[in-house]
Amino acid sequence: MQDDTFSAKRPPSVGFVSLGCPKALVDSERILTQLKVEGYNVSASYEGADLIVVNTCGFIDSAVQESLDAIGEAMHANGKVIVTGCLGAKNGNEGKDMITKLHPKVLAVTGPHATEEVMQAVHIHLPKPHDPFIDLVPDHGVKLTPKHYAYLKISEGCNHRCTFCIIPSMRGDLVSRPIGEVIREAESLKKAGVKELLVVSQDTSAYGVDLKYRTDFVNGRPVKTQFQQLAEELGELGIWVRMHYVYPYPHVDRVVPLMAEGKILPYLDIPFQHSHPDVLKRMKRPASGERNIERIRAWRNTCPDITLRSTFITGFPGETEDEFKHLLDFIEEAQLDRVGVFAYSPVDGAVANALDNPVPEEVKEERRARLMALQEKISLSRNEAKLGKVMQVLVDETDEEGIVARSKADAPEIDGNVFIPMPENQTQQPKPGDFINVLIDDCDEHDLWGRIA
């Protein structure tokens, strides 16, 4: 195939595989946006593409294997593959070397948030068309989520050095986006029809620390690049704003009143990871000394409807039965709405691998099961308290059988859903992106069922 035939016949076409977390999804959206800006087509299949970009994850072993398998599949189906993402930056050159050893014919390998480097590789192996139709690209860029919600990434990297995590070695230290830039993107997304923004980063509540909370301009007004200011500005958009990856620093308390006022969603995703101070010390977790039970009570006093989601690790090296029981007591007292639990898994390159007293696999799993059994009872009780109430929900999907929606308490893909039968006599059926009111009449520990009120 001759490169100079593309513009005469059709624009060159790039296929895309996006793996990993919402931060990686935003990286994918930026690359796809740039491809469209430069006039490339985006192919929905390997066979219809002139080249494939694979955005990888490298955080845990299963994610590494999934990424390597995806690269292999793209190589087998297409043969021209550029690799980007966290696996490419894993432990210096280790990830890159792993990729090139298993797949020596890949065209290029980059790390995460590397739009420019990916585009340089694309230009080398698939020259861009001469006459790109820039006006075909929407102001908000290309999105991989449904059009009614979008992830808003406010920073890259992380300043913490948690012993179980290798993210800083792949994504670097914290680099916050200026608040004016973030709000302009948020306004553009709202204009494009987005009804819910999911704020993501590695450490959302540290936003602006690296910039020393530098003042920027939002619609001509001076505003500090800082977490509370960000929440206040996003709260003026009049759409759902959901905060993820919020470490429990004291200044988070000042954002909860905005939730009570309905400015942003009454929802906090806080990765506590454990409760016992000795385990948190071994983990080198930030804000590990905070009085979190007291904070949770205060948050609920300020905003009774607040939903609290968190993640925990069982079987971290050195975890004793007493330390684990401390965690069970914390879960019982905190009464969190949503909890994810992971048995500790060694991550290649993590400092925790060298800690003394590793916990046997069967003990890790047994503790994970005990914690989840306790949490399921709590989650069921929290959902039962919603029975008989009318709730506003956001419609995600519809078909002839019914409606799949989410309440303010439910983030997409990680929390529950609200299932509603499709009304038979309604002339205007709800569609994705619509807000509707629903009377809740049934539940389990994860999901709710109801009918249009």
CSV table of C-alpha atoms in Angstrom, one decimal:
chain,number,residue,atom,x,y,z
A,1,MET,CA,0.0,0.0,0.0
A,2,GLN,CA,1.4,3.4,-1.0
A,3,ASP,CA,1.2,6.2,1.5
A,4,ASP,CA,0.3,8.8,-1.1
A,5,THR,CA,-2.8,6.9,-2.2
A,6,PHE,CA,-4.7,7.6,1.1
A,7,SER,CA,-5.9,11.1,0.2
A,8,ALA,CA,-7.0,10.0,-3.3
A,9,LYS,CA,-9.0,7.1,-2.1
A,10,ARG,CA,-10.0,7.5,1.5
A,11,PRO,CA,-8.6,9.0,4.7
A,12,PRO,CA,-6.2,6.7,6.6
A,13,SER,CA,-7.9,4.8,9.3
A,14,VAL,CA,-6.8,4.0,12.8
A,15,GLY,CA,-8.3,1.4,15.1
A,16,PHE,CA,-8.2,1.8,18.9
A,17,VAL,CA,-8.2,-0.5,21.9
A,18,SER,CA,-8.6,1.3,25.3
A,19,LEU,CA,-7.9,-0.7,28.5
A,20,GLY,CA,-7.6,0.3,32.2
A,21,CYS,CA,-9.1,3.0,34.5
A,22,PRO,CA,-11.1,6.2,33.7
A,23,LYS,CA,-7.8,8.2,33.7
A,24,ALA,CA,-6.6,6.0,30.8
A,25,LEU,CA,-9.9,6.4,29.1
A,26,VAL,CA,-9.4,10.1,29.1
A,27,ASP,CA,-5.9,9.6,27.5
A,28,SER,CA,-7.6,7.6,24.8
A,29,GLU,CA,-10.2,10.3,24.2
A,30,ARG,CA,-7.4,12.9,23.7
A,31,ILE,CA,-5.6,10.7,21.2
A,32,LEU,CA,-8.8,10.0,19.3
A,33,THR,CA,-9.7,13.7,19.3
A,34,GLN,CA,-6.3,14.6,17.8
A,35,LEU,CA,-6.6,11.8,15.2
A,36,LYS,CA,-10.0,13.3,14.1
A,37,VAL,CA,-8.6,16.8,14.1
A,38,GLU,CA,-5.9,15.7,11.7
A,39,GLY,CA,-8.4,14.0,9.4
A,40,TYR,CA,-7.9,10.3,10.3
A,41,ASN,CA,-10.8,8.0,10.3
A,42,VAL,CA,-11.4,5.8,13.4
A,43,SER,CA,-12.1,2.2,12.5
A,44,ALA,CA,-14.4,0.0,14.5
A,45,SER,CA,-12.5,-3.2,13.5
A,46,TYR,CA,-9.0,-4.4,13.1
A,47,GLU,CA,-9.6,-5.4,9.5
A,48,GLY,CA,-10.8,-1.9,8.5
A,49,ALA,CA,-7.8,-0.1,10.0
A,50,ASP,CA,-4.5,0.8,8.5
A,51,LEU,CA,-2.9,0.8,12.0
A,52,ILE,CA,-4.0,0.0,15.6
A,53,VAL,CA,-3.3,1.9,18.8
A,54,VAL,CA,-3.5,-0.1,22.0
A,55,ASN,CA,-3.7,1.9,25.3
A,56,THR,CA,-2.5,-0.4,28.0
A,57,CYS,CA,-2.8,-0.8,31.8
A,58,GLY,CA,0.1,-2.1,33.9
A,59,PHE,CA,-1.1,-1.7,37.5
A,60,ILE,CA,-1.6,-5.4,38.5
A,61,ASP,CA,-0.6,-8.7,37.0
A,62,SER,CA,-4.0,-9.5,35.5
A,63,ALA,CA,-4.1,-6.0,33.8
A,64,VAL,CA,-0.6,-6.6,32.4
A,65,GLN,CA,-1.7,-9.9,31.0
A,66,GLU,CA,-4.8,-8.4,29.5
A,67,SER,CA,-2.8,-5.7,27.9
A,68,LEU,CA,-0.3,-8.1,26.4
A,69,ASP,CA,-3.1,-10.3,25.1
A,70,ALA,CA,-4.7,-7.3,23.5
A,71,ILE,CA,-1.4,-6.3,21.8
A,72,GLY,CA,-1.0,-9.9,20.5
A,73,GLU,CA,-4.6,-9.9,19.2
A,74,ALA,CA,-4.1,-6.6,17.3
A,75,MET,CA,-0.7,-7.8,15.9
A,76,HIS,CA,-2.3,-11.1,14.7
A,77,ALA,CA,-5.4,-9.4,13.2
A,78,ASN,CA,-3.7,-6.3,11.7
A,79,GLY,CA,0.1,-6.4,12.1
A,80,LYS,CA,0.7,-2.6,12.5
A,81,VAL,CA,0.4,-1.7,16.2
A,82,ILE,CA,1.5,1.3,18.3
A,83,VAL,CA,1.4,0.7,22.1
A,84,THR,CA,0.8,3.4,24.7
A,85,GLY,CA,-0.3,3.6,28.3
A,86,CYS,CA,0.9,2.6,31.8
A,87,LEU,CA,2.4,-0.8,30.7
A,88,GLY,CA,4.8,1.0,28.5
A,89,ALA,CA,6.1,3.0,31.5
A,90,LYS,CA,6.1,0.2,34.0
A,91,ASN,CA,9.2,0.4,36.2
A,92,GLY,CA,11.4,2.4,33.9
A,93,ASN,CA,11.9,0.4,30.7
A,94,GLU,CA,10.7,-2.9,32.1
A,95,GLY,CA,7.3,-2.6,30.6
A,96,LYS,CA,8.6,-1.4,27.2
A,97,ASP,CA,11.1,-4.3,27.2
A,98,MET,CA,8.3,-6.8,28.1
A,99,ILE,CA,6.2,-5.6,25.2
A,100,THR,CA,9.0,-5.6,22.6
A,101,LYS,CA,10.3,-9.0,23.8
A,102,LEU,CA,6.9,-10.6,23.4
A,103,HIS,CA,5.9,-8.5,20.3
A,104,PRO,CA,9.1,-7.4,18.6
A,105,LYS,CA,7.3,-6.1,15.6
A,106,VAL,CA,5.3,-3.4,17.4
A,107,LEU,CA,5.9,0.0,15.7
A,108,ALA,CA,6.4,2.1,18.8
A,109,VAL,CA,5.9,2.0,22.6
A,110,THR,CA,5.1,5.1,24.8
A,111,GLY,CA,4.0,5.7,28.4
A,112,PRO,CA,0.7,7.2,29.6
A,113,HIS,CA,-0.7,10.7,28.8
A,114,ALA,CA,1.6,10.7,25.7
A,115,THR,CA,-0.7,12.1,22.9
A,116,GLU,CA,2.2,13.9,21.2
A,117,GLU,CA,4.4,10.9,21.1
A,118,VAL,CA,1.6,8.7,19.9
A,119,MET,CA,0.8,11.1,17.1
A,120,GLN,CA,4.5,11.3,16.1
A,121,ALA,CA,4.5,7.5,15.7
A,122,VAL,CA,1.3,7.6,13.8
A,123,HIS,CA,2.7,10.2,11.4
A,124,ILE,CA,5.8,8.1,10.7
A,125,HIS,CA,3.9,4.9,10.0
A,126,LEU,CA,0.6,6.3,8.6
A,127,PRO,CA,1.1,9.9,7.2
A,128,LYS,CA,-1.7,12.2,7.9
A,129,PRO,CA,-4.1,13.3,5.1
A,130,HIS,CA,-3.5,16.6,3.3
A,131,ASP,CA,-6.9,18.1,3.9
A,132,PRO,CA,-8.3,17.3,7.3
A,133,PHE,CA,-11.9,18.5,8.0
A,134,ILE,CA,-11.2,20.1,11.4
A,135,ASP,CA,-14.8,21.4,11.6
A,136,LEU,CA,-16.0,17.8,11.9
A,137,VAL,CA,-14.5,17.4,15.3
A,138,PRO,CA,-16.8,18.7,18.2
A,139,ASP,CA,-15.4,21.3,20.6
A,140,HIS,CA,-15.5,18.8,23.4
A,141,GLY,CA,-13.4,16.2,21.4
A,142,VAL,CA,-14.1,12.6,20.8
A,143,LYS,CA,-15.6,10.7,23.8
A,144,LEU,CA,-15.7,6.9,24.5
A,145,THR,CA,-18.5,7.2,27.0
A,146,PRO,CA,-22.2,7.6,26.2
A,147,LYS,CA,-23.0,11.1,25.3
A,148,HIS,CA,-24.8,11.9,28.5
A,149,TYR,CA,-21.9,11.5,30.9
A,150,ALA,CA,-18.1,12.1,30.7
A,151,TYR,CA,-15.0,11.8,32.7
A,152,LEU,CA,-13.2,15.1,33.6
A,153,LYS,CA,-9.6,14.5,34.4
A,154,ILE,CA,-8.2,17.3,36.5
A,155,SER,CA,-4.6,16.2,37.0
A,156,GLU,CA,-2.0,13.6,36.1
A,157,GLY,CA,0.2,11.6,38.5
A,158,CYS,CA,0.5,11.4,42.2
A,159,ASN,CA,2.9,12.7,44.9
A,160,HIS,CA,2.3,9.8,47.3
A,161,ARG,CA,4.4,6.7,47.5
A,162,CYS,CA,2.0,4.1,48.8
A,163,THR,CA,4.0,0.8,49.2
A,164,PHE,CA,1.5,-1.3,47.3
A,165,CYS,CA,1.3,1.1,44.3
A,166,ILE,CA,3.5,1.7,41.3
A,167,ILE,CA,1.4,4.5,39.7
A,168,PRO,CA,3.9,7.3,40.3
A,169,SER,CA,6.6,5.2,38.5
A,170,MET,CA,4.3,5.1,35.5
A,171,ARG,CA,2.5,8.4,35.6
A,172,GLY,CA,4.9,10.6,37.5
A,173,ASP,CA,4.3,13.2,40.2
A,174,LEU,CA,1.1,15.3,40.5
A,175,VAL,CA,0.6,17.7,37.6
A,176,SER,CA,-2.6,19.7,38.0
A,177,ARG,CA,-4.4,21.3,35.1
A,178,PRO,CA,-5.1,25.1,35.5
A,179,ILE,CA,-8.7,25.5,36.8
A,180,GLY,CA,-9.6,27.8,33.9
A,181,GLU,CA,-8.7,25.0,31.4
A,182,VAL,CA,-10.7,22.4,33.4
A,183,ILE,CA,-13.8,24.6,33.6
A,184,ARG,CA,-13.7,25.4,29.9
A,185,GLU,CA,-13.7,21.7,29.2
A,186,ALA,CA,-16.5,21.2,31.6
A,187,GLU,CA,-18.6,23.9,30.0
A,188,SER,CA,-17.9,22.5,26.5
A,189,LEU,CA,-19.1,19.1,27.7
A,190,LYS,CA,-22.3,20.5,29.1
A,191,LYS,CA,-22.9,22.4,25.9
A,192,ALA,CA,-22.5,19.1,24.0
A,193,GLY,CA,-25.3,17.5,26.1
A,194,VAL,CA,-23.4,15.9,28.9
A,195,LYS,CA,-25.6,15.6,32.0
A,196,GLU,CA,-23.1,14.1,34.4
A,197,LEU,CA,-19.4,14.9,35.0
A,198,LEU,CA,-17.2,12.3,36.8
A,199,VAL,CA,-14.2,14.1,38.2
A,200,VAL,CA,-11.1,11.8,38.2
A,201,SER,CA,-7.4,11.9,39.0
A,202,GLN,CA,-5.0,9.9,41.1
A,203,ASP,CA,-5.7,12.3,44.1
A,204,THR,CA,-8.6,14.6,43.5
A,205,SER,CA,-8.4,16.4,46.9
A,206,ALA,CA,-4.7,17.3,46.3
A,207,TYR,CA,-5.7,19.3,43.1
A,208,GLY,CA,-3.6,22.4,42.8
A,209,VAL,CA,-0.9,21.5,45.4
A,210,ASP,CA,1.8,21.3,42.8
A,211,LEU,CA,0.8,24.8,41.5
A,212,LYS,CA,0.7,26.2,45.0
A,213,TYR,CA,-3.0,26.9,44.3
A,214,ARG,CA,-2.1,29.4,41.6
A,215,THR,CA,-4.8,31.8,40.5
A,216,ASP,CA,-6.2,31.3,37.0
A,217,PHE,CA,-9.2,32.9,35.3
A,218,VAL,CA,-12.6,31.4,34.8
A,219,ASN,CA,-14.8,33.5,32.5
A,220,GLY,CA,-12.6,36.5,33.4
A,221,ARG,CA,-12.8,36.0,37.1
A,222,PRO,CA,-9.7,35.2,39.2
A,223,VAL,CA,-10.1,31.7,40.8
A,224,LYS,CA,-7.6,29.6,42.6
A,225,THR,CA,-6.6,26.2,41.3
A,226,GLN,CA,-7.8,24.3,44.4
A,227,PHE,CA,-10.2,21.5,45.2
A,228,GLN,CA,-12.9,23.5,47.0
A,229,GLN,CA,-12.8,26.2,44.3
A,230,LEU,CA,-13.1,23.6,41.6
A,231,ALA,CA,-16.1,22.1,43.3
A,232,GLU,CA,-17.7,25.5,43.6
A,233,GLU,CA,-17.2,26.3,40.0
A,234,LEU,CA,-18.4,22.9,38.7
A,235,GLY,CA,-21.4,23.3,41.0
A,236,GLU,CA,-22.6,26.3,39.0
A,237,LEU,CA,-23.0,24.3,35.8
A,238,GLY,CA,-26.4,22.9,36.8
A,239,ILE,CA,-25.5,19.3,36.0
A,240,TRP,CA,-24.5,16.2,38.0
A,241,VAL,CA,-20.9,16.4,39.3
A,242,ARG,CA,-19.5,13.3,40.9
A,243,MET,CA,-16.2,13.3,42.8
A,244,HIS,CA,-13.9,10.3,42.6
A,245,TYR,CA,-10.5,9.4,44.3
A,246,VAL,CA,-10.9,11.9,47.1
A,247,TYR,CA,-8.4,11.3,49.9
A,248,PRO,CA,-9.8,12.3,53.3
A,249,TYR,CA,-7.8,15.5,53.9
A,250,PRO,CA,-9.4,18.0,56.3
A,251,HIS,CA,-10.3,20.5,53.6
A,252,VAL,CA,-12.7,17.9,52.1
A,253,ASP,CA,-15.0,18.8,54.9
A,254,ARG,CA,-15.6,22.2,53.3
A,255,VAL,CA,-16.9,20.6,50.1
A,256,VAL,CA,-19.7,18.6,51.8
A,257,PRO,CA,-21.9,21.7,52.3
A,258,LEU,CA,-22.0,22.1,48.6
A,259,MET,CA,-23.5,18.6,48.4
A,260,ALA,CA,-26.1,19.5,51.0
A,261,GLU,CA,-27.0,22.6,48.8
A,262,GLY,CA,-27.4,20.4,45.7
A,263,LYS,CA,-24.5,22.1,43.9
A,264,ILE,CA,-22.6,18.8,43.4
A,265,LEU,CA,-23.7,15.2,43.9
A,266,PRO,CA,-23.8,14.0,47.6
A,267,TYR,CA,-21.2,11.3,46.8
A,268,LEU,CA,-17.6,10.8,47.8
A,269,ASP,CA,-15.4,8.0,46.5
A,270,ILE,CA,-12.7,7.8,49.2
A,271,PRO,CA,-10.0,5.0,49.0
A,272,PHE,CA,-9.5,4.3,52.7
A,273,GLN,CA,-7.8,1.0,52.0
A,274,HIS,CA,-7.7,0.0,55.7
A,275,SER,CA,-8.5,1.3,59.2
A,276,HIS,CA,-5.8,0.1,61.5
A,277,PRO,CA,-3.0,2.8,61.9
A,278,ASP,CA,-0.2,0.2,61.8
A,279,VAL,CA,-1.4,-1.2,58.5
A,280,LEU,CA,-1.9,2.3,57.1
A,281,LYS,CA,1.6,3.2,58.2
A,282,ARG,CA,3.1,0.1,56.4
A,283,MET,CA,1.0,1.2,53.4
A,284,LYS,CA,2.4,4.7,53.7
A,285,ARG,CA,-1.1,6.0,53.1
A,286,PRO,CA,-1.8,9.8,53.1
A,287,ALA,CA,-4.2,11.2,55.7
A,288,SER,CA,-3.8,8.0,57.7
A,289,GLY,CA,-4.0,9.7,61.0
A,290,GLU,CA,-7.4,11.3,60.4
A,291,ARG,CA,-10.3,10.5,62.7
A,292,ASN,CA,-12.3,9.1,59.9
A,293,ILE,CA,-15.3,7.8,61.9
A,294,GLU,CA,-15.8,11.2,63.4
A,295,ARG,CA,-15.4,12.8,59.9
A,296,ILE,CA,-18.0,10.4,58.5
A,297,ARG,CA,-20.5,11.3,61.2
A,298,ALA,CA,-19.9,15.0,60.6
A,299,TRP,CA,-20.4,14.6,56.9
A,300,ARG,CA,-23.7,12.9,57.4
A,301,ASN,CA,-24.8,15.5,59.9
A,302,THR,CA,-24.1,18.2,57.2
A,303,CYS,CA,-25.5,16.1,54.3
A,304,PRO,CA,-27.7,13.3,55.5
A,305,ASP,CA,-28.1,11.9,51.9
A,306,ILE,CA,-24.4,11.6,51.2
A,307,THR,CA,-23.2,8.3,49.6
A,308,LEU,CA,-19.8,7.1,50.7
A,309,ARG,CA,-17.9,4.6,48.6
A,310,SER,CA,-14.5,3.1,49.4
A,311,THR,CA,-12.0,0.3,48.7
A,312,PHE,CA,-10.1,-1.8,51.1
A,313,ILE,CA,-7.3,-4.3,51.0
A,314,THR,CA,-7.2,-7.5,53.0
A,315,GLY,CA,-4.1,-9.6,53.7
A,316,PHE,CA,-1.6,-6.7,53.3
A,317,PRO,CA,1.9,-7.9,54.5
A,318,GLY,CA,2.0,-8.2,58.2
A,319,GLU,CA,-1.8,-7.8,58.7
A,320,THR,CA,-2.7,-9.7,61.9
A,321,GLU,CA,-6.1,-11.1,62.9
A,322,ASP,CA,-6.5,-8.2,65.4
A,323,GLU,CA,-5.7,-5.6,62.7
A,324,PHE,CA,-8.2,-7.2,60.4
A,325,LYS,CA,-10.9,-7.2,63.2
A,326,HIS,CA,-10.2,-3.5,63.6
A,327,LEU,CA,-11.1,-3.1,60.0
A,328,LEU,CA,-14.3,-5.1,60.5
A,329,ASP,CA,-15.2,-2.9,63.4
A,330,PHE,CA,-14.6,0.2,61.3
A,331,ILE,CA,-16.9,-1.2,58.5
A,332,GLU,CA,-19.6,-1.9,61.0
A,333,GLU,CA,-19.4,1.5,62.6
A,334,ALA,CA,-18.9,3.5,59.3
A,335,GLN,CA,-21.9,2.0,57.5
A,336,LEU,CA,-20.5,2.8,54.1
A,337,ASP,CA,-22.8,2.6,51.2
A,338,ARG,CA,-20.5,1.0,48.6
A,339,VAL,CA,-17.4,-1.0,49.3
A,340,GLY,CA,-14.9,-2.8,47.0
A,341,VAL,CA,-12.6,-5.3,48.7
A,342,PHE,CA,-9.4,-6.8,47.2
A,343,ALA,CA,-7.2,-9.5,48.6
A,344,TYR,CA,-3.6,-8.1,48.5
A,345,SER,CA,-1.8,-9.0,45.3
A,346,PRO,CA,1.9,-8.3,44.9
A,347,VAL,CA,2.6,-5.8,42.1
A,348,ASP,CA,5.9,-6.2,40.4
A,349,GLY,CA,8.1,-3.2,41.5
A,350,ALA,CA,6.0,-2.3,44.6
A,351,VAL,CA,7.9,-1.7,47.9
A,352,ALA,CA,5.3,-3.8,49.8
A,353,ASN,CA,6.7,-6.9,48.2
A,354,ALA,CA,9.7,-6.7,50.5
A,355,LEU,CA,7.7,-6.3,53.8
A,356,ASP,CA,7.9,-9.0,56.4
A,357,ASN,CA,5.3,-11.5,57.3
A,358,PRO,CA,3.3,-12.0,54.1
A,359,VAL,CA,-0.2,-13.3,54.7
A,360,PRO,CA,-1.0,-16.7,53.2
A,361,GLU,CA,-3.3,-16.6,50.1
A,362,GLU,CA,-6.1,-18.6,51.7
A,363,VAL,CA,-6.1,-16.2,54.7
A,364,LYS,CA,-6.2,-13.1,52.4
A,365,GLU,CA,-9.2,-14.6,50.6
A,366,GLU,CA,-11.0,-15.7,53.7
A,367,ARG,CA,-10.7,-12.2,55.2
A,368,ARG,CA,-11.9,-10.7,51.9
A,369,ALA,CA,-14.9,-12.9,52.0
A,370,ARG,CA,-15.7,-12.1,55.7
A,371,LEU,CA,-15.5,-8.4,55.0
A,372,MET,CA,-17.7,-8.6,51.9
A,373,ALA,CA,-20.3,-10.7,53.8
A,374,LEU,CA,-20.5,-7.9,56.4
A,375,GLN,CA,-20.6,-5.2,53.8
A,376,GLU,CA,-23.4,-6.9,51.9
A,377,LYS,CA,-25.6,-6.8,54.9
A,378,ILE,CA,-24.8,-3.1,55.4
A,379,SER,CA,-25.4,-2.3,51.7
A,380,LEU,CA,-28.7,-4.1,51.8
A,381,SER,CA,-29.8,-2.1,54.9
A,382,ARG,CA,-28.7,1.2,53.2
A,383,ASN,CA,-30.8,0.3,50.1
A,384,GLU,CA,-33.8,-0.9,52.1
A,385,ALA,CA,-33.9,2.6,53.7
A,386,LYS,CA,-34.7,3.9,50.1
A,387,LEU,CA,-37.9,1.8,49.7
A,388,GLY,CA,-41.0,3.9,49.3
A,389,LYS,CA,-39.0,7.0,48.4
A,390,VAL,CA,-39.2,8.9,45.1
A,391,MET,CA,-35.7,9.4,43.6
A,392,GLN,CA,-34.4,11.3,40.6
A,393,VAL,CA,-32.5,9.0,38.3
A,394,LEU,CA,-30.5,9.4,35.1
A,395,VAL,CA,-31.4,7.0,32.3
A,396,ASP,CA,-28.5,5.1,30.8
A,397,GLU,CA,-30.2,2.5,28.6
A,398,THR,CA,-33.6,1.6,27.3
A,399,ASP,CA,-35.1,-1.3,25.4
A,400,GLU,CA,-38.5,-2.9,25.0
A,401,GLU,CA,-38.2,-4.6,28.4
A,402,GLY,CA,-37.4,-1.6,30.5
A,403,ILE,CA,-35.1,1.2,31.6
A,404,VAL,CA,-31.6,1.0,33.2
A,405,ALA,CA,-30.9,4.1,35.2
A,406,ARG,CA,-28.7,5.4,38.0
A,407,SER,CA,-29.4,7.4,41.1
A,408,LYS,CA,-27.2,10.1,42.6
A,409,ALA,CA,-25.7,7.3,44.7
A,410,ASP,CA,-24.5,5.3,41.7
A,411,ALA,CA,-21.5,5.9,39.5
A,412,PRO,CA,-21.4,4.1,36.2
A,413,GLU,CA,-19.9,0.6,36.0
A,414,ILE,CA,-18.8,0.5,39.7
A,415,ASP,CA,-22.0,1.0,41.6
A,416,GLY,CA,-25.6,-0.3,41.3
A,417,ASN,CA,-28.4,0.4,38.9
A,418,VAL,CA,-32.1,1.3,39.1
A,419,PHE,CA,-34.3,-1.0,37.0
A,420,ILE,CA,-37.6,0.3,35.8
A,421,PRO,CA,-40.3,-1.3,33.6
A,422,MET,CA,-41.0,0.6,30.4
A,423,PRO,CA,-44.4,2.3,30.8
A,424,GLU,CA,-46.9,1.0,28.3
A,425,ASN,CA,-49.1,4.0,28.0
A,426,GLN,CA,-46.6,6.8,27.9
A,427,THR,CA,-46.5,8.6,24.6
A,428,GLN,CA,-42.9,9.9,25.1
A,429,GLN,CA,-40.7,7.1,26.3
A,430,PRO,CA,-37.6,8.0,28.4
A,431,LYS,CA,-34.3,7.9,26.5
A,432,PRO,CA,-30.7,7.8,27.6
A,433,GLY,CA,-29.7,11.1,29.2
A,434,ASP,CA,-33.2,11.9,30.5
A,435,PHE,CA,-33.8,12.6,34.2
A,436,ILE,CA,-36.9,10.9,35.5
A,437,ASN,CA,-38.5,10.5,39.0
A,438,VAL,CA,-38.9,6.9,40.2
A,439,LEU,CA,-40.7,5.4,43.2
A,440,ILE,CA,-38.5,2.7,44.7
A,441,ASP,CA,-40.3,-0.5,45.6
A,442,ASP,CA,-37.7,-3.3,45.7
A,443,CYS,CA,-33.9,-3.7,46.2
A,444,ASP,CA,-31.1,-6.1,46.9
A,445,GLU,CA,-27.6,-5.3,48.3
A,446,HIS,CA,-26.5,-3.7,45.0
A,447,ASP,CA,-29.4,-2.5,42.9
A,448,LEU,CA,-32.9,-0.9,43.1
A,449,TRP,CA,-36.1,-1.5,41.3
A,450,GLY,CA,-38.9,1.0,40.9
A,451,ARG,CA,-41.5,2.5,38.6
A,452,ILE,CA,-41.9,6.0,37.1
A,453,ALA,CA,-43.6,8.2,39.7
